[in-house]
PDB file of C-alpha atoms and ligand atoms in Angstrom:
ATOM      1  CA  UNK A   1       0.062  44.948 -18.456  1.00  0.00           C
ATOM      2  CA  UNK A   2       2.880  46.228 -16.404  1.00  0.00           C
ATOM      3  CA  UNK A   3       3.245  43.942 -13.822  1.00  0.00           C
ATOM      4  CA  UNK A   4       5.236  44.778  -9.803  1.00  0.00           C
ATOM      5  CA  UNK A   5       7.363  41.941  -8.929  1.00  0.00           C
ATOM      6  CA  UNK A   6       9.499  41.964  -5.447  1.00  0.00           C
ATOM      7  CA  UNK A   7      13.385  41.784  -6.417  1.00  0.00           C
ATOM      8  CA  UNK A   8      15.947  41.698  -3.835  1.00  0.00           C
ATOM      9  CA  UNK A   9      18.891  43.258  -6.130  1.00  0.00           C
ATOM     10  CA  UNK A  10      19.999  43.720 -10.170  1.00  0.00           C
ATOM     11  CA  UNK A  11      23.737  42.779 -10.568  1.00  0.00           C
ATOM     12  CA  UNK A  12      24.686  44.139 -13.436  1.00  0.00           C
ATOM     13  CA  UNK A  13      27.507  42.774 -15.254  1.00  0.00           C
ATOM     14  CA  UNK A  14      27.931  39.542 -13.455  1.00  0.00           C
ATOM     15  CA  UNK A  15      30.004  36.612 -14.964  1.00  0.00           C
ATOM     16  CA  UNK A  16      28.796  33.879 -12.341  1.00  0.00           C
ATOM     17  CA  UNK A  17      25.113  33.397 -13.192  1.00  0.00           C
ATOM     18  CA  UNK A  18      26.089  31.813 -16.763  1.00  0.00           C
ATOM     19  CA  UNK A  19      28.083  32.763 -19.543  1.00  0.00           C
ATOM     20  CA  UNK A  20      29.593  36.628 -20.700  1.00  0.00           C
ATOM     21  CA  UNK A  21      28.597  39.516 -18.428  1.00  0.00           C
ATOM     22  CA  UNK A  22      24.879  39.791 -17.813  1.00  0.00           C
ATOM     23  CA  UNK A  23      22.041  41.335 -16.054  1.00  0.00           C
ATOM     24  CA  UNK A  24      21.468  39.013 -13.492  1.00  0.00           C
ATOM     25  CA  UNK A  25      17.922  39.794 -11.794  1.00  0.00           C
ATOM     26  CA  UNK A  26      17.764  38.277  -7.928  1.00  0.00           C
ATOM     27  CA  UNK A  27      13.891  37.918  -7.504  1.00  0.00           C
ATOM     28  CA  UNK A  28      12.077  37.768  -3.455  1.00  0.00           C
ATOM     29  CA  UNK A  29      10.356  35.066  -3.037  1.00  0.00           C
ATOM     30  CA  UNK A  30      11.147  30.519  -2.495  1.00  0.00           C
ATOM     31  CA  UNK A  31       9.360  27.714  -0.939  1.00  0.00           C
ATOM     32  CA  UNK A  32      12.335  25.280  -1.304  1.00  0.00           C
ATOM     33  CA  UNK A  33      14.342  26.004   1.798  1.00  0.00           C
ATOM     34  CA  UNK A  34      17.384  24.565   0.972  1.00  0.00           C
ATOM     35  CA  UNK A  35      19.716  23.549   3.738  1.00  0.00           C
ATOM     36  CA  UNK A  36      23.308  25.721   3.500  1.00  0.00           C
ATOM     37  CA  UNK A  37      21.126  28.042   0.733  1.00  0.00           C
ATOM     38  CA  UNK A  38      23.234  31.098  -0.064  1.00  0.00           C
ATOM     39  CA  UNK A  39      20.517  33.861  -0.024  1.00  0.00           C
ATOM     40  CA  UNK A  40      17.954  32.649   2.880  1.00  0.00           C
ATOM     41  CA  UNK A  41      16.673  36.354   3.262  1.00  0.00           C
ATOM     42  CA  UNK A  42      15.445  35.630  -0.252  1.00  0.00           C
ATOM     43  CA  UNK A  43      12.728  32.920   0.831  1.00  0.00           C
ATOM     44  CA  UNK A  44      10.536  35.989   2.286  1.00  0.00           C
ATOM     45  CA  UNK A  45       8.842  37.698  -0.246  1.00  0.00           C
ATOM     46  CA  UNK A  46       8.104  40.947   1.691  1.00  0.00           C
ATOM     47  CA  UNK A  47      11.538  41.184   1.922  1.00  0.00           C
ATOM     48  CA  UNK A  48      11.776  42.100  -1.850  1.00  0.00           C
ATOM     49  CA  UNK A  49      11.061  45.724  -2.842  1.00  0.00           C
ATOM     50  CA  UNK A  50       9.194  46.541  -5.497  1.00  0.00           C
ATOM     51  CA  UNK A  51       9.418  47.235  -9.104  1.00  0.00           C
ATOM     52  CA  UNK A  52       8.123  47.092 -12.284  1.00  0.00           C
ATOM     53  CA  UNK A  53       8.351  45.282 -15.270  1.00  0.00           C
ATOM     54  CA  UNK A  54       9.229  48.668 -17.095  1.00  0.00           C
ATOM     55  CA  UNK A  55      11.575  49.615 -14.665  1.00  0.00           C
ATOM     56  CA  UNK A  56      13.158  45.837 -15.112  1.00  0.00           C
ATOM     57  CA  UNK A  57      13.410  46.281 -19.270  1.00  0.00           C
ATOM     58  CA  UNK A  58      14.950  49.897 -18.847  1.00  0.00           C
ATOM     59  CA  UNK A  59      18.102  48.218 -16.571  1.00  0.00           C
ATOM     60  CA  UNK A  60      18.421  45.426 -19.164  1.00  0.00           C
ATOM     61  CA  UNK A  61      18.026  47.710 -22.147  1.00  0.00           C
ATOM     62  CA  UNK A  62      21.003  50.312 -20.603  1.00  0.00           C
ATOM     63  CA  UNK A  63      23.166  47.129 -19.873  1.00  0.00           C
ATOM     64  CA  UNK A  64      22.611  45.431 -23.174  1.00  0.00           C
ATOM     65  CA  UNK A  65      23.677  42.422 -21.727  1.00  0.00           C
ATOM     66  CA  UNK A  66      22.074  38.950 -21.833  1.00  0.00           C
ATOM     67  CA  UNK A  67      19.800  37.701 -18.557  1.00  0.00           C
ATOM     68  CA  UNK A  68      19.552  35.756 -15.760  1.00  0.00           C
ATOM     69  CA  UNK A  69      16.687  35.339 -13.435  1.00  0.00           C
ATOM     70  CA  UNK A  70      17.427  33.819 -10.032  1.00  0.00           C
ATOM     71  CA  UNK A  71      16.794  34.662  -6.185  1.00  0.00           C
ATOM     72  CA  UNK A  72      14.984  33.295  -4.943  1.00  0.00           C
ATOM     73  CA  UNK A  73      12.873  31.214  -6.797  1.00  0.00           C
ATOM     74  CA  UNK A  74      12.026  33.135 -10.120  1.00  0.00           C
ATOM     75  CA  UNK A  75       8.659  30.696  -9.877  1.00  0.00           C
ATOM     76  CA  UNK A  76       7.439  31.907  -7.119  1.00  0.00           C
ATOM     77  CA  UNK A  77       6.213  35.132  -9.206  1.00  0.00           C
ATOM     78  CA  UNK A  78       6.014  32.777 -12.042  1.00  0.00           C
ATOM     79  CA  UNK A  79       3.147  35.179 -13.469  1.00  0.00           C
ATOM     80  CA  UNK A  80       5.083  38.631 -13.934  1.00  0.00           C
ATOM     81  CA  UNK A  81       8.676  37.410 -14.649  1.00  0.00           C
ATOM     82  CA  UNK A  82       7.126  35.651 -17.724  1.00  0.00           C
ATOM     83  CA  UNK A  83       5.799  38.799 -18.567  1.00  0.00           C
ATOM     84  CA  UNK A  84       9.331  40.458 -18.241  1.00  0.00           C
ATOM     85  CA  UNK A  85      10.760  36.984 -20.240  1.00  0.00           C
ATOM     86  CA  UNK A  86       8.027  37.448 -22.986  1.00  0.00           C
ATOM     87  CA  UNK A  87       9.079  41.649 -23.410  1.00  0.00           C
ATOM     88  CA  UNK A  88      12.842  40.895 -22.932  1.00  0.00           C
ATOM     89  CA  UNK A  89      12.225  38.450 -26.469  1.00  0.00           C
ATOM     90  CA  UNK A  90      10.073  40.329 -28.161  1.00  0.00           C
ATOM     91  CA  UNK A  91      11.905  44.290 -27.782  1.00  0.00           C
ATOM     92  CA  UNK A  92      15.657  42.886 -27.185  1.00  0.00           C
ATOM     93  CA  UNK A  93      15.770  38.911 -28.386  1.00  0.00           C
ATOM     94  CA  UNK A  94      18.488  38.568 -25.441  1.00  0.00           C
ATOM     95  CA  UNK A  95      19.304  35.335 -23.947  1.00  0.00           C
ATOM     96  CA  UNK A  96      17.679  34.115 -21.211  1.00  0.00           C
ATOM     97  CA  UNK A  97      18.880  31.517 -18.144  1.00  0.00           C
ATOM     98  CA  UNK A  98      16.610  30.966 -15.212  1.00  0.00           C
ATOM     99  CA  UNK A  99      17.839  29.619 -11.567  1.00  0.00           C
ATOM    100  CA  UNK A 100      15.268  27.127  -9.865  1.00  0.00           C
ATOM    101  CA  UNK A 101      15.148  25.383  -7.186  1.00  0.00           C
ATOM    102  CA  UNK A 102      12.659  23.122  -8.902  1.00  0.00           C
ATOM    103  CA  UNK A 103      13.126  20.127 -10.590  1.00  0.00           C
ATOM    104  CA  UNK A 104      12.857  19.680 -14.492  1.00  0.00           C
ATOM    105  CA  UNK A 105      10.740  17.037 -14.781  1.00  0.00           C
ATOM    106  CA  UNK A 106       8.731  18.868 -12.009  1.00  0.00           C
ATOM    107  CA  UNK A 107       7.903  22.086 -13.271  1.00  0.00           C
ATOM    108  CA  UNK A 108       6.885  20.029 -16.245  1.00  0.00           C
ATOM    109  CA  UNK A 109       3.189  19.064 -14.265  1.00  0.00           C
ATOM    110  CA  UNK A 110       2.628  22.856 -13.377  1.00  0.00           C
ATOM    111  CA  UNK A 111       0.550  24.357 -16.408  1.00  0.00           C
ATOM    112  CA  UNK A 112       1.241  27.610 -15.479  1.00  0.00           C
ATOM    113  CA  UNK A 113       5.096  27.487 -15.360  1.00  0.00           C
ATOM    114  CA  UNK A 114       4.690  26.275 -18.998  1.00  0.00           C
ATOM    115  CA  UNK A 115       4.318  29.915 -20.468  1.00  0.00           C
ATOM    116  CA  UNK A 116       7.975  30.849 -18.883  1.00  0.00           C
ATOM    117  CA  UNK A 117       9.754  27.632 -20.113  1.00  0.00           C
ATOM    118  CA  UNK A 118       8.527  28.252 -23.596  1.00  0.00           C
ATOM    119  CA  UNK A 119       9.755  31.640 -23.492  1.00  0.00           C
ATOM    120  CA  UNK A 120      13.360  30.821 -21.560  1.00  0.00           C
ATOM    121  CA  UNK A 121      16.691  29.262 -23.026  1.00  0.00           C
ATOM    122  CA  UNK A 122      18.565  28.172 -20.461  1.00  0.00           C
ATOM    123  CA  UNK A 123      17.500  26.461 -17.331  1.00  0.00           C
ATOM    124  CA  UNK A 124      19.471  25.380 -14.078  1.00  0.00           C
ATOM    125  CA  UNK A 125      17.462  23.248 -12.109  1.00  0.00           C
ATOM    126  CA  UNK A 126      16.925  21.739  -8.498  1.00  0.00           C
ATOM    127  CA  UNK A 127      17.399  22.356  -4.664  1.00  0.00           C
ATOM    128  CA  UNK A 128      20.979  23.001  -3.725  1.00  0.00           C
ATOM    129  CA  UNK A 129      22.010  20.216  -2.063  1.00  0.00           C
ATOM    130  CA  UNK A 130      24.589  20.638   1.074  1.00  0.00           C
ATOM    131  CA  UNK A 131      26.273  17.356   0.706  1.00  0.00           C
ATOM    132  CA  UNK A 132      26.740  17.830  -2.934  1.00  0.00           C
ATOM    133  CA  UNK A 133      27.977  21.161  -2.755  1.00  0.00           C
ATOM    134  CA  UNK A 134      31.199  21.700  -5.178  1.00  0.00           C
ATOM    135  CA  UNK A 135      33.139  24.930  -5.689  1.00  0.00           C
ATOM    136  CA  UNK A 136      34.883  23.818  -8.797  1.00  0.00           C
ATOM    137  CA  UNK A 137      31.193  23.626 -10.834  1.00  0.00           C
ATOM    138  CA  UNK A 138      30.562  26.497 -12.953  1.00  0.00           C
ATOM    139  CA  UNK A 139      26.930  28.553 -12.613  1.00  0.00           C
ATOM    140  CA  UNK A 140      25.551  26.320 -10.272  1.00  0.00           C
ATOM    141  CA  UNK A 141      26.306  25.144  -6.398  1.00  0.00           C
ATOM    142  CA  UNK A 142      25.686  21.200  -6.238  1.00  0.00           C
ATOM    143  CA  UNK A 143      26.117  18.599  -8.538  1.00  0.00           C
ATOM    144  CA  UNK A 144      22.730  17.269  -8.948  1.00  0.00           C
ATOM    145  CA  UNK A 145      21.623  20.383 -10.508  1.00  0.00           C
ATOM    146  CA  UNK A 146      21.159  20.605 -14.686  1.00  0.00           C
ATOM    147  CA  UNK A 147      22.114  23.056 -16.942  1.00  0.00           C
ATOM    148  CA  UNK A 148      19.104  22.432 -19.135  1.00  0.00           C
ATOM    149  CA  UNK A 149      18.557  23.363 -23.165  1.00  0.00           C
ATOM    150  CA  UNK A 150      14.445  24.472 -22.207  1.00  0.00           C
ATOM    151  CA  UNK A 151      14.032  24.615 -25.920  1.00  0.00           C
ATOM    152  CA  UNK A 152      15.806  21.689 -27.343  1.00  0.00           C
ATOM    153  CA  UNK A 153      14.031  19.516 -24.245  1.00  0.00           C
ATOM    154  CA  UNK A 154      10.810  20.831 -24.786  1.00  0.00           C
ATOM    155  CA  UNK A 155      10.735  19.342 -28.367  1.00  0.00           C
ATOM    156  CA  UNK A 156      12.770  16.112 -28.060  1.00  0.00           C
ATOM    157  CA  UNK A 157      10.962  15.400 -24.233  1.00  0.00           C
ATOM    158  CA  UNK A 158      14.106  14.550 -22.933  1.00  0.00           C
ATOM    159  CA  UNK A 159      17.008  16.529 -21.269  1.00  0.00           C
ATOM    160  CA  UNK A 160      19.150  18.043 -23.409  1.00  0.00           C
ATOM    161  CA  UNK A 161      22.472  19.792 -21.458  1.00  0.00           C
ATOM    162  CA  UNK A 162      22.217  23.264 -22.682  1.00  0.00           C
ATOM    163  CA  UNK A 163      25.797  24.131 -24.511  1.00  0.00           C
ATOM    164  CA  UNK A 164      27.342  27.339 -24.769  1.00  0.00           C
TER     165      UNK A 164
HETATM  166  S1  SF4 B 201      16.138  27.125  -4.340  1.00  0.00           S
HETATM  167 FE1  SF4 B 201      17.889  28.536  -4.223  1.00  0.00          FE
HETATM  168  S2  SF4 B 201      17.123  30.345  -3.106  1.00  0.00           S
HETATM  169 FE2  SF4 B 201      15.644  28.685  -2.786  1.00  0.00          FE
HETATM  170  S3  SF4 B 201      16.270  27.753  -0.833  1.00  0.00           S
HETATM  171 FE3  SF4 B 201      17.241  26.579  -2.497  1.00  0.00          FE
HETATM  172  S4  SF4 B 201      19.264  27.520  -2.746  1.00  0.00           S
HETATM  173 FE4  SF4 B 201      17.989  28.972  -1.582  1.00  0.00          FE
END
């Protein structure tokens, strides 16, 4: 199936949304409304365009560089970007990290956010948080949010800090 998911813009060749250059995907679309968020047009999903999941895999496959899924909340259109997560590992095996605004031990009680957790690597998790807000982190914006090992947590059921 070739899903249409609303993205708001590719960057391609980023070094801020995790480690090495990558093709960082900024999906429409988030119900957390984070006070000082960086991308508030984001929240709106009509304010995505559209594209497709082909379209997606064709940027990623030019770039040949690892992913990252953010916004947005790349849960909000949990159904298609695990369909782009599932393709990206089964025709490239690239890395995956994943931006949410969600926390871990939330998405955890959503069955269908489980599909896109068993197919992700990396996780950063949780509302930014104004009054936590620290310029000197790397890949994320406040300190309460997790860079999360999805697989390695999955299987022990406990956090595991994702290393790189
Ligand atoms: S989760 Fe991210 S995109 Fe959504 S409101 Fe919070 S900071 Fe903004």
């Amino acid at each position: 199936m070739n899903h249409e998911l609303k993205y708001l813009s590719i960057a391609e060749g980023t070094s801020v949304d995790g480690p090495g250059l990558r093709t960082s995907i900024y999906f429409a679309g988030c119900s957390h409304h984070c006070e000082g968020c960086h991308n508030p047009q984001s929240w709106d999903i009509n304010n995505g365009k559209p594209v497709t999941i082909d379209e997606l895999l064709a940027v990623i496959r030019y770039n040949e560089f690892p992913v990252t899924f953010t916004g947005g909340d790349p849960f909000f259109q949990v159904e298609g970007v695990t369909q782009l997560a599932l393709r990206i590992k089964q025709e490239l095996n690239y890395n995956i990290w994943c931006y949410t605004g969600y926390l871990w031990e939330q998405l955890l009680n959503h069955p269908e956010f489980m599909p896109l957790l068993h197919t992700i690597d990396v996780l950063v998790d949780g509302p930014f948080i104004l009054a936590q807000r620290d310029l000197s982190l790397l890949f994320r914006g406040s300190r309460n949010q997790r860079i999360i090992d999805v697989q390695q947590s999955l299987k022990t059921k406990a956090i595991v800090p994702a290393r790189w």
